[in-house]
């Protein structure tokens, strides 16, 4: 049974982290989701914060689980000043995490990738992405799902001086 608007608005946000991973040319890592039905489903690595885990611990864990990139292959450039939240589309709230959350609240990190592209592995854990690419921020904004665009725009605005800047 679908949740009412009032029931959805009473739900909490899931605490998460997001990672804007920049290569040496200042381009952003993006993965195309496996559950994609169109090309408009690319995203940066992100995921939930486990109990007892700090946001910085979670970003390294999520990055490794989703991309195979180890902590020693990245450097933290900056942590976002604010948590950024977004709501799931109304039609999927009751299906995502069994209706426990109305959306996600994320702490974002800008990281510099200092490893080798050959070390990127999408198959180390249960895969979330079918392929990946280094993109500029304008290309990525066009390829993400619409309900995340506002959050991505805010992240790109906050980390603007890092985007496109060579290492």
mmCIF file of C-alpha atoms in Angstrom, residues 91 134 141:
data_model
loop_
_atom_site.group_PDB
_atom_site.id
_atom_site.type_symbol
_atom_site.label_atom_id
_atom_site.label_comp_id
_atom_site.label_asym_id
_atom_site.label_seq_id
_atom_site.Cartn_x
_atom_site.Cartn_y
_atom_site.Cartn_z
ATOM 1 C CA UNK A 91 6.287 6.870 -6.235
ATOM 2 C CA UNK A 134 35.751 10.628 -15.983
ATOM 3 C CA UNK A 141 24.595 17.013 -14.331
#
